[in-house]
Coordinates of C-alpha atoms and ligand atoms in Angstrom, one line a residue:
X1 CA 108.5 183.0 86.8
X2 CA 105.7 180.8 86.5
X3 CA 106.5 176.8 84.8
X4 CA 103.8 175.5 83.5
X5 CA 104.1 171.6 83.9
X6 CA 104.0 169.1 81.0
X7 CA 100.7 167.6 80.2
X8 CA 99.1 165.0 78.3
X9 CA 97.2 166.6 75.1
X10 CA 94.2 164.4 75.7
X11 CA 93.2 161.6 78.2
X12 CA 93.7 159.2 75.1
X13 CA 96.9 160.1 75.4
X14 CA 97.3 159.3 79.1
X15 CA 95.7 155.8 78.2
X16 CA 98.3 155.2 75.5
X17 CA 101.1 155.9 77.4
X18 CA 100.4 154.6 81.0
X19 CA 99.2 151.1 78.7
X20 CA 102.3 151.3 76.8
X21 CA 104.4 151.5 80.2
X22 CA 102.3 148.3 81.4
X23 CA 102.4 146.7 78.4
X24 CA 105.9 145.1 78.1
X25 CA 108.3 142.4 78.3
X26 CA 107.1 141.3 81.3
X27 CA 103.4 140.5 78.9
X28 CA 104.9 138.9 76.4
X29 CA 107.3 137.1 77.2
X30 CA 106.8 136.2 81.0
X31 CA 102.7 136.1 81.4
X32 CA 102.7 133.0 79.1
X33 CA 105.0 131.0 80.8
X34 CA 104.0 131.8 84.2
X35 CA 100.1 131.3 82.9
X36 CA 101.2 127.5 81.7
X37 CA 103.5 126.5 84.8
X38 CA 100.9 127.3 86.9
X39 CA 97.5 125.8 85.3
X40 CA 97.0 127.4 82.3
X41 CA 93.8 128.9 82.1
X42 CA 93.4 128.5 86.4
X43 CA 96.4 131.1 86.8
X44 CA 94.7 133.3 84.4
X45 CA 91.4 133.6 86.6
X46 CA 93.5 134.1 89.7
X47 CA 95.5 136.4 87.9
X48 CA 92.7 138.6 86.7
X49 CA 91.1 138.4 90.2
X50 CA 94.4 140.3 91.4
X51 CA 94.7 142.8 88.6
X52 CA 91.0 143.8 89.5
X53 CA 91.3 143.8 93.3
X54 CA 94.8 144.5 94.2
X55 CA 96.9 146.0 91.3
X56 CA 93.6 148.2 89.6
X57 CA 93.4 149.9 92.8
X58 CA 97.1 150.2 93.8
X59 CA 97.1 152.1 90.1
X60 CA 94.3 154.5 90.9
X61 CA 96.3 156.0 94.8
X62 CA 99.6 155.8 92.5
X63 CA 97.9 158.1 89.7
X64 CA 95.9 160.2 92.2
X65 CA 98.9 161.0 93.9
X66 CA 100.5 162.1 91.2
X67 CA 97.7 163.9 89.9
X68 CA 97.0 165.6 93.1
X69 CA 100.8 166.8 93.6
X70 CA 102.0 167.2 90.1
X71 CA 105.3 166.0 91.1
X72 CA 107.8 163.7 90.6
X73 CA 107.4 160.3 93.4
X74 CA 109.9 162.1 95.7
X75 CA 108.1 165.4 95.5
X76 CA 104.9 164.0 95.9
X77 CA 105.6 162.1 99.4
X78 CA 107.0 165.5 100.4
X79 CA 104.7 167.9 99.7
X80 CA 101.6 165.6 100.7
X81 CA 103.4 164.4 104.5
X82 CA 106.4 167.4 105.0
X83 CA 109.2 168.1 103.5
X84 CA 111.4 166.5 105.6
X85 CA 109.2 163.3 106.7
X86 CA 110.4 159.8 106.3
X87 CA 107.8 158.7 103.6
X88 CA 110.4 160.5 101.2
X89 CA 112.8 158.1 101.7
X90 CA 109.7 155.8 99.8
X91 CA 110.2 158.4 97.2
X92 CA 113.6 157.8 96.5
X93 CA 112.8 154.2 96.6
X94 CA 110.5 154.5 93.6
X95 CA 113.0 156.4 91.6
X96 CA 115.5 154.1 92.6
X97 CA 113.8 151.3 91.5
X98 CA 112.6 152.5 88.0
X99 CA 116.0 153.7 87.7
X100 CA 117.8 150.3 88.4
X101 CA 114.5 148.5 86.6
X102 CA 115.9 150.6 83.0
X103 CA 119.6 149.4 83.2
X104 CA 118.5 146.1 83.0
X105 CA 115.2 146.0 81.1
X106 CA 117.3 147.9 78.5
X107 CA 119.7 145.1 78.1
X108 CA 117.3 142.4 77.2
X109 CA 115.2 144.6 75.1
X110 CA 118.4 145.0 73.3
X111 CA 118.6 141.8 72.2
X112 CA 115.6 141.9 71.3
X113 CA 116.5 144.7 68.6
X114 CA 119.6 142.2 67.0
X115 CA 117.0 139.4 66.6
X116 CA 115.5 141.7 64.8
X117 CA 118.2 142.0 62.5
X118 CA 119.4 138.1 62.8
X119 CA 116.0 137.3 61.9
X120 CA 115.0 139.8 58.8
X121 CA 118.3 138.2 57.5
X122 CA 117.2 135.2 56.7
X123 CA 119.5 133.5 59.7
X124 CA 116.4 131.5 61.0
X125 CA 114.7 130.4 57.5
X126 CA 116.3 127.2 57.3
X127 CA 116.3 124.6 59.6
X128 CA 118.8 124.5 62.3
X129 CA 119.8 122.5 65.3
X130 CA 119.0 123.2 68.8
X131 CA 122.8 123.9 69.5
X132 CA 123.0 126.3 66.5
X133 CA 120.3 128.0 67.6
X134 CA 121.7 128.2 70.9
X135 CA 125.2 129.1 69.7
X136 CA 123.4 132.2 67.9
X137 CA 122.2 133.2 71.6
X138 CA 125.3 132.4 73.5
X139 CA 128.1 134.4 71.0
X140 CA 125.6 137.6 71.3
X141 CA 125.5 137.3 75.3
X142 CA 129.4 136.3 76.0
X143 CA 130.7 139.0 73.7
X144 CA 131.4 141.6 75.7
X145 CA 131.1 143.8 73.0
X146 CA 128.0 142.7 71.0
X147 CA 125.8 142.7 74.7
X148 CA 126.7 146.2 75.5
X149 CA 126.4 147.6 71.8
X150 CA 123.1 146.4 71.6
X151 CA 122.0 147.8 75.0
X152 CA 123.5 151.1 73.9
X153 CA 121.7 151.1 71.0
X154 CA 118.1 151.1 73.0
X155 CA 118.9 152.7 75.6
X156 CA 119.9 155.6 72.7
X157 CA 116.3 154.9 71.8
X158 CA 114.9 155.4 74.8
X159 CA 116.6 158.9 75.8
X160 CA 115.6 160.2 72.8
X161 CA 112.2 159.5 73.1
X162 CA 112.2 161.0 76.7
X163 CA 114.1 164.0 75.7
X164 CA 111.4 165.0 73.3
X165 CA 109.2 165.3 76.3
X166 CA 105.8 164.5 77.5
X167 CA 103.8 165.7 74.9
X168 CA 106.4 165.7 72.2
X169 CA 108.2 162.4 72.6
X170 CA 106.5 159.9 75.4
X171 CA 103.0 160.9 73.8
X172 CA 103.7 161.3 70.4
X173 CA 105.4 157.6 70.3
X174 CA 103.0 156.0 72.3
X175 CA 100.5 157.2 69.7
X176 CA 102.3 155.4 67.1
X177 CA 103.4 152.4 68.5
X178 CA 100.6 151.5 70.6
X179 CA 98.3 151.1 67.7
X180 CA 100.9 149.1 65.8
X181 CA 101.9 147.1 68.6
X182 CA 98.2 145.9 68.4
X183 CA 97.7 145.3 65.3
X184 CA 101.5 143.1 65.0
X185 CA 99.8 140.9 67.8
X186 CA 96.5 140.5 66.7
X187 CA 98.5 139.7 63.2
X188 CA 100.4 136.9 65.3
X189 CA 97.7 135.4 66.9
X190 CA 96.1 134.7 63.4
X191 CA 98.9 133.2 62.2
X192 CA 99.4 131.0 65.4
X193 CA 95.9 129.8 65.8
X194 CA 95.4 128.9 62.1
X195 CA 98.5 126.7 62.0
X196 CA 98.2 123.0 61.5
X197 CA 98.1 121.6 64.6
X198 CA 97.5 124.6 67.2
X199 CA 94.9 123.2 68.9
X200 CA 97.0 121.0 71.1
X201 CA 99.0 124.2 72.3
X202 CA 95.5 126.1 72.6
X203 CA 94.3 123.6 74.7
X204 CA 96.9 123.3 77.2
X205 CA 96.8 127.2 77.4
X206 CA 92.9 127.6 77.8
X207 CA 92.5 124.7 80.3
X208 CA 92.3 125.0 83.5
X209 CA 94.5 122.5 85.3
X210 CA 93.7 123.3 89.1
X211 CA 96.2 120.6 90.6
X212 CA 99.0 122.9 89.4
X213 CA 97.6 125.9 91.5
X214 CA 99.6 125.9 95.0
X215 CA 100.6 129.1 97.3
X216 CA 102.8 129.9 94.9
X217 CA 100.7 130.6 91.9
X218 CA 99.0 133.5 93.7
X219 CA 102.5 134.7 94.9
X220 CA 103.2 134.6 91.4
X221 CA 99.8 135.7 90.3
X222 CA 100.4 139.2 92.2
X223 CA 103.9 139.8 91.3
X224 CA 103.3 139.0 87.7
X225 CA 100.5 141.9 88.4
X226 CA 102.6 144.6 89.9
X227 CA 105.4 143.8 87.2
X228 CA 103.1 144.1 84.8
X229 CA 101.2 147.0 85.6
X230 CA 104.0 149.2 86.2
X231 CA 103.3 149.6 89.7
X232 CA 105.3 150.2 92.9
X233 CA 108.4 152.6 91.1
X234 CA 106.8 155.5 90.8
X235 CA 106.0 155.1 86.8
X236 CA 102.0 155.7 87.0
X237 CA 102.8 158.5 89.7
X238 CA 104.8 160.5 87.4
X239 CA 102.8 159.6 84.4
X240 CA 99.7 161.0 86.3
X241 CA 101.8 163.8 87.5
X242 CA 100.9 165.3 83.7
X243 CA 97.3 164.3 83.7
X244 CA 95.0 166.9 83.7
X245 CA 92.6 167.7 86.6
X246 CA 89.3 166.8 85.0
X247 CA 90.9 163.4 83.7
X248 CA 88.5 160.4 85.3
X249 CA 91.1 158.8 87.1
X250 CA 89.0 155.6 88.2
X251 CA 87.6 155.0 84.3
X252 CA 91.6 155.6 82.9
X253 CA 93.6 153.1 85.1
X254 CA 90.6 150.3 84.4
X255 CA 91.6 150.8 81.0
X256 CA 95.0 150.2 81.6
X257 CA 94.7 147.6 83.5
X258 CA 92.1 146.3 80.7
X259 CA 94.4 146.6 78.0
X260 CA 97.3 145.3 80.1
X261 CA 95.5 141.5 80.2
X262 CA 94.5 141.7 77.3
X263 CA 97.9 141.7 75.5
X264 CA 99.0 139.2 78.2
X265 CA 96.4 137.3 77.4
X266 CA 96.9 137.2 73.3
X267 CA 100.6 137.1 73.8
X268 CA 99.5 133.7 74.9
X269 CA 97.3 132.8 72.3
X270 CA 100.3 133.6 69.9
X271 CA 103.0 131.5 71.7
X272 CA 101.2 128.7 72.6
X273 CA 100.1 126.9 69.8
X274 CA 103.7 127.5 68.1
X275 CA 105.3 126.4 71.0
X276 CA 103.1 122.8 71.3
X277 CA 103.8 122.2 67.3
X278 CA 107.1 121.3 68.4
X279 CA 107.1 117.7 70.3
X280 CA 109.1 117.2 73.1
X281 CA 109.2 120.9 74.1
X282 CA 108.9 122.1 77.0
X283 CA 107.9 125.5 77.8
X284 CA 111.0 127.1 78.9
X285 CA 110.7 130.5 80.8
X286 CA 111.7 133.9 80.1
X287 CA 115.0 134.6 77.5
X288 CA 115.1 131.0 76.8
X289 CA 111.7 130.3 75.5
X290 CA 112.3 133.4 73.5
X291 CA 116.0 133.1 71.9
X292 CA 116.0 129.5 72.0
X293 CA 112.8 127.5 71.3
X294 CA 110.9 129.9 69.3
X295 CA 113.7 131.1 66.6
X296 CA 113.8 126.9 65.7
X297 CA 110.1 127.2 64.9
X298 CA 110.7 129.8 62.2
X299 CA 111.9 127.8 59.8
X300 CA 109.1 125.3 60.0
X301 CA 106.0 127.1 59.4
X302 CA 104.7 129.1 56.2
X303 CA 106.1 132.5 56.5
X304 CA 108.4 132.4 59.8
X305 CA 110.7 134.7 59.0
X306 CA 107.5 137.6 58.6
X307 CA 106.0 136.0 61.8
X308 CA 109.7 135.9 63.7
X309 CA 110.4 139.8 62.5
X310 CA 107.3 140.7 63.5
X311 CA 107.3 139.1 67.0
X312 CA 110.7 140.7 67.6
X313 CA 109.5 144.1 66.4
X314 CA 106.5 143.3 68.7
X315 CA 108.9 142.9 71.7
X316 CA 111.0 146.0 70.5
X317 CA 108.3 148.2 70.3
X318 CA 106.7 146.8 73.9
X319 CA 110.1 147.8 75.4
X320 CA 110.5 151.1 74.0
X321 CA 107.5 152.1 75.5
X322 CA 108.1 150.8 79.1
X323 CA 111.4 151.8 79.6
X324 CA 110.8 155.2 78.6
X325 CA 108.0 155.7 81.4
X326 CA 110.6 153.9 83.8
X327 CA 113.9 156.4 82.8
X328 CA 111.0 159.3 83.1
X329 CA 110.8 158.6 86.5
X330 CA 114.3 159.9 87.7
X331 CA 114.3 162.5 84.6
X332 CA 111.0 164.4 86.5
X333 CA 112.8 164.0 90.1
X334 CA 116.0 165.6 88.4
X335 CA 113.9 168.6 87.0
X336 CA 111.6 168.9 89.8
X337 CA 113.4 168.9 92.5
X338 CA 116.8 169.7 91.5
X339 CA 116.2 172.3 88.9
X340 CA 117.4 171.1 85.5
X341 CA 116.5 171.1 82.5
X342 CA 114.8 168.2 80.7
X343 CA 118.0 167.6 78.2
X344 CA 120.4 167.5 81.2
X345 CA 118.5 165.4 83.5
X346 CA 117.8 162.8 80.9
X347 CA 121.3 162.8 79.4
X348 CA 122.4 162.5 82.9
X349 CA 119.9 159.4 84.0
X350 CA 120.0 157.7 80.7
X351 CA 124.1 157.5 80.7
X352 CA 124.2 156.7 84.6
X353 CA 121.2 153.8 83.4
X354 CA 123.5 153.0 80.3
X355 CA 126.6 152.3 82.9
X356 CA 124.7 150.4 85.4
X357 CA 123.4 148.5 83.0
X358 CA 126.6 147.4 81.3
X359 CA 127.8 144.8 84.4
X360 CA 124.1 143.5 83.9
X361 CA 124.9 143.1 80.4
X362 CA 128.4 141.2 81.1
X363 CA 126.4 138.9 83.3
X364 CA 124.9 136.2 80.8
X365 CA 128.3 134.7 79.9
X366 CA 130.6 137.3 78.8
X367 CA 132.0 138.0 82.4
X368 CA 132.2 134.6 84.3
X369 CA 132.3 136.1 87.7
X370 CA 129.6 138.7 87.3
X371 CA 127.5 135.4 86.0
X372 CA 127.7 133.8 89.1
X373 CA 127.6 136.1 91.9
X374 CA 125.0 133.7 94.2
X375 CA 123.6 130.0 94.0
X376 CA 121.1 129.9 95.8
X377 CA 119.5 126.0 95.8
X378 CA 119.9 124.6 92.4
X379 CA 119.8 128.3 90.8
X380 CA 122.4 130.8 90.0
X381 CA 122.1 134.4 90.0
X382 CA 124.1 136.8 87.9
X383 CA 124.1 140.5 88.3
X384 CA 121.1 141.0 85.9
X385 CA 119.1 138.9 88.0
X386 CA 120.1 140.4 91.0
X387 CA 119.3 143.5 89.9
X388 CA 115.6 142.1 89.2
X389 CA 115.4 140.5 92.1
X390 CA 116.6 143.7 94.1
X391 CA 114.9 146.1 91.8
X392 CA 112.1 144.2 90.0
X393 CA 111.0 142.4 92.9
X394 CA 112.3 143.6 95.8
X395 CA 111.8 147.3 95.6
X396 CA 108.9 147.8 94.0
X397 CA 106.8 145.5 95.6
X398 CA 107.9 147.5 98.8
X399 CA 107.0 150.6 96.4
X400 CA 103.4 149.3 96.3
X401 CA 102.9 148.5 99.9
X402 CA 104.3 152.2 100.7
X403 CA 101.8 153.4 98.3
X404 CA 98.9 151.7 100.1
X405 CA 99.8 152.4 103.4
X406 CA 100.2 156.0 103.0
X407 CA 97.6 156.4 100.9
X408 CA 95.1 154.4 103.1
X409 CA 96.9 155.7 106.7
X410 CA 99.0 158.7 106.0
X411 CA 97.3 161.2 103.1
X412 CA 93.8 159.8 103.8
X413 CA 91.3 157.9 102.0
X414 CA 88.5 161.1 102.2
X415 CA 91.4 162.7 100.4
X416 CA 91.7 159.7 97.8
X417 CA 88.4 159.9 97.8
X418 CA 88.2 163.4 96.6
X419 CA 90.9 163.6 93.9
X420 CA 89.1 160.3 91.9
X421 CA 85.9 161.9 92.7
X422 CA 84.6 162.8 89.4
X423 CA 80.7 163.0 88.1
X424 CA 80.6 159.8 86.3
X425 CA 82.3 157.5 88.6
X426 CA 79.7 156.4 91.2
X427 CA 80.4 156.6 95.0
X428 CA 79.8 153.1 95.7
X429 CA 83.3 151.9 93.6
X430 CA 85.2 155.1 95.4
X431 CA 84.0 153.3 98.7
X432 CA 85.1 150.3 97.8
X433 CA 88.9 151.6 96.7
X434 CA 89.1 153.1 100.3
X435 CA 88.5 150.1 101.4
X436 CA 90.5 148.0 99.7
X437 CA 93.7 150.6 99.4
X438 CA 93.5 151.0 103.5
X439 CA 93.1 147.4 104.6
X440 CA 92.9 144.7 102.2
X441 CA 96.3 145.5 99.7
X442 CA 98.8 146.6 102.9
X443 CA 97.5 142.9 104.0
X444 CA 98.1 141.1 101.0
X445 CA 101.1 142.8 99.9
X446 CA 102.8 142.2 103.1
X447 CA 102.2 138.8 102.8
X448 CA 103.8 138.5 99.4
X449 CA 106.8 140.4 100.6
X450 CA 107.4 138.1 103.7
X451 CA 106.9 135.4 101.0
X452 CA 109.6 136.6 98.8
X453 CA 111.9 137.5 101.7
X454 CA 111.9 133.5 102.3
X455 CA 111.7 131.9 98.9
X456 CA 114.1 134.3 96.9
X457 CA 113.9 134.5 92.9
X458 CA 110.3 132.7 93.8
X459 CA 109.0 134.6 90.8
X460 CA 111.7 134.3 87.9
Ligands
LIG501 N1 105.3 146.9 83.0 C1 106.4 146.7 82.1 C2 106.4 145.2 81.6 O1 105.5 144.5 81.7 C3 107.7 147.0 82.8 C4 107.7 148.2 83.6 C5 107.5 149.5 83.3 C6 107.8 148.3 85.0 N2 107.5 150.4 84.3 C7 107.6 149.6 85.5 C8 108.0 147.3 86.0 C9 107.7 149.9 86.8 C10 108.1 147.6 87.3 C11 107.9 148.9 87.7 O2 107.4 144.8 81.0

């Protein structure tokens, strides 16, 4: 009996859904804080240099091997070096990783979806303290109950999107909520950058402050990248797995990579001059600038509550369509490579990412010894951040490097070359991604990893 593979309906659709797997958290919520810690506007430009010359052409040997096998990352390492070669165990890696990237990503996004509901309430439409709003945070996160709910909740989401399919449920959502995910920003960025007083926050954002630019800013220039482009787990593999063979392969991922910045970018337009209205403070990263400083901001400016809905909804619908390209990953090893059906294997990988996830979701209070499992310096690491470190770090910045080298060393760049080859992409650019996928990224990349080996959690 003949399969016939999934397959994107159009290459539209394969934009939409490889943008909506870049386009996530990590864009909203990270990319501004890391932008301002790190010069403002001077991180952007380095940032942008490493999207186009590191991360844009990691994307194209990660799609072009998928393309060229139309198989899951395991598979693909197989078929292209042997069935029983080393460079599978870099196959399991990538699933691995997008796998443990899900249990985690999942929780967060899942508080995400009850801010949702705190905020449509009304809870943040009258002044409060900063230890109300805090207390909001911290009685979600230490109930044991309330953390894992929510987590259920979207990873429920998430499997049923996936078990839908690719045409049926990845597409067909990403065609929804990519469109409205723009439009909610470009709503928010109105609203921020017509408030009283947004130029001050616009300001700092947009100007480039080069004494804050040290080693570390393009350490966490390229990891920011990788994070954010999906790269190194074996998501743009698999999604390019069900690309078709006349798709342009080259044109697709620069649109990704594209529309990746630019929702980085406006995610920073719309924090930043919200953020500054407040005096005294300070940009605080990640889950706290999120749950903590912006919720207290609501209540002060003409139509919070629509503004906080909307940026939660905005997060929500980011999330959905990340995690649903990372727990695809493991689905299509599962039904490659094992057999099974596309019900069974996501059932299977979204309950096992449901139960890993739940010690991550313990870990921010409710569990005291799974919220300190390592102190490293002044910093303590629960088992969510471990699990990004490991995972989110860790592994798929390995992922990339593997991805380099054997593309570059191992499958070949004539045969890179080849597969991207397509009439309207000129020879000149495929040159210059040889080039760059066979010497300069392995270079850079291990240079990041030995960083990261020495300066743990450098990035978070
Ligand atoms: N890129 C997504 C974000 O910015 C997260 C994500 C999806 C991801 N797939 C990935 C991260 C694969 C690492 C590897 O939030």
């Amino acid at each position: 009996m003949i399969k016939t593979r999934d397959n994107w309906g159009s290459r539209l659709a394969f934009i939409l859904a490889a943008s909506g797997s870049a386009i996530g958290l990590g864009n909203i919520w990270r990319f501004p804080t890391v932008a301002y810690q790190n010069g403002g506007a001077a991180f952007v430009q380095i940032y942008i240099l490493f999207v186009f010359f590191i991360g844009f052409v990691v994307m194209v040997a990660e799609i072009a091997l998928g393309r060229n096998t139309q198989l899951n990352p395991v598979g693909a390492y197989r078929k292209l070096a042997s069935p029983r070669s080393p460079w599978a165990v870099a196959g399991f890696l990538a699933v691995t990783a997008s796998w443990a990237v899900v249990s985690y990503y999942s929780v967060v996004a899942g508080w995400t979806l009850r801010y949702i509901f705190t905020t449509v309430s009304g809870t943040f439409s009258h002044p409060l303290s900063q230890e109300q709003i805090a207390d909001i945070f911290s009685r979600m996160v230490t109930s044991p109950w309330q953390s894992i709910f929510w987590h259920l909740l979207f990873m429920v989401l998430t499997v049923a999107v996936v078990m839908g399919g690719v045409r049926q449920g990845i597409e067909r959502w990403s065609k929804i909520l990519m469109p409205a995910l723009f439009l909610i920003i470009l709503m928010l960025v109105i609203r921020a950058v017509t408030l009283n007083g947004a130029a001050r926050g616009l300001g700092e954002y947009l100007r480039a402050d080069w004494s804050k630019v040290h080693a570390g800013t393009f350490i966490a220039a390229m990891g920011q990248a990788f994070f954010s482009l999906s790269l190194g787990a074996g998501t743009m593999l698999t999604y390019g797995s069900y690309a078709s063979r006349d798709e342009n392969i080259v044109n697709s991922a620069a649109w990704v990579c594209f529309l990746d910045t630019l929702i980085a970018f406006m995610a920073g337009l719309a924090i930043f001059p919200v953020l500054f209205l407040m005096q005294g403070i300070q940009p605080e990263v990640g889950a706290k600038l999120i749950f903590f400083v912006l919720p207290r901001l609501f209540a002060e400016i003409p139509f919070g509550t629509l503004f906080g809905t909307g940026f939660f909804v905005l997060l929500l619908v980011a999330a959905v369509t990340s995690s649903i390209s990372l727990l695809e990953v493991p689905v299509a090893y599962f039904v490659d490579e094992r057999g099974w059906n596309r019900n069974k294997a996501t059932l299977f990988c979204g309950v096992a990412a449901f139960l890993v996830g739940v010690p991550s979701a313990l870990s921010v209070g409710a569990v005291g010894a799974l919220s300190n499992l390592l102190t490293v310096g002044s910093r303590t690491f629960g088992f969510l951040d471990l699990m990004d470190l490991c995972s989110g770090q860790y592994m798929m910045t390995f992922g990339a490097l593997m991805i380099a080298l054997f593309t570059g060393w191992r499958w070949g760049v004539n045969a890179l070359r080849s597969e991207i080859t397509h009439t309207e992409s000129s020879a000149l650019i495929r040159r210059i991604i040889a080039f760059q996928i066979r010497y300069v990224c392995p270079l850079v990349i291990i240079g990041l990893i030995a960083y990261i080996i020495l300066n743990p959690g450098a990035f978070s």
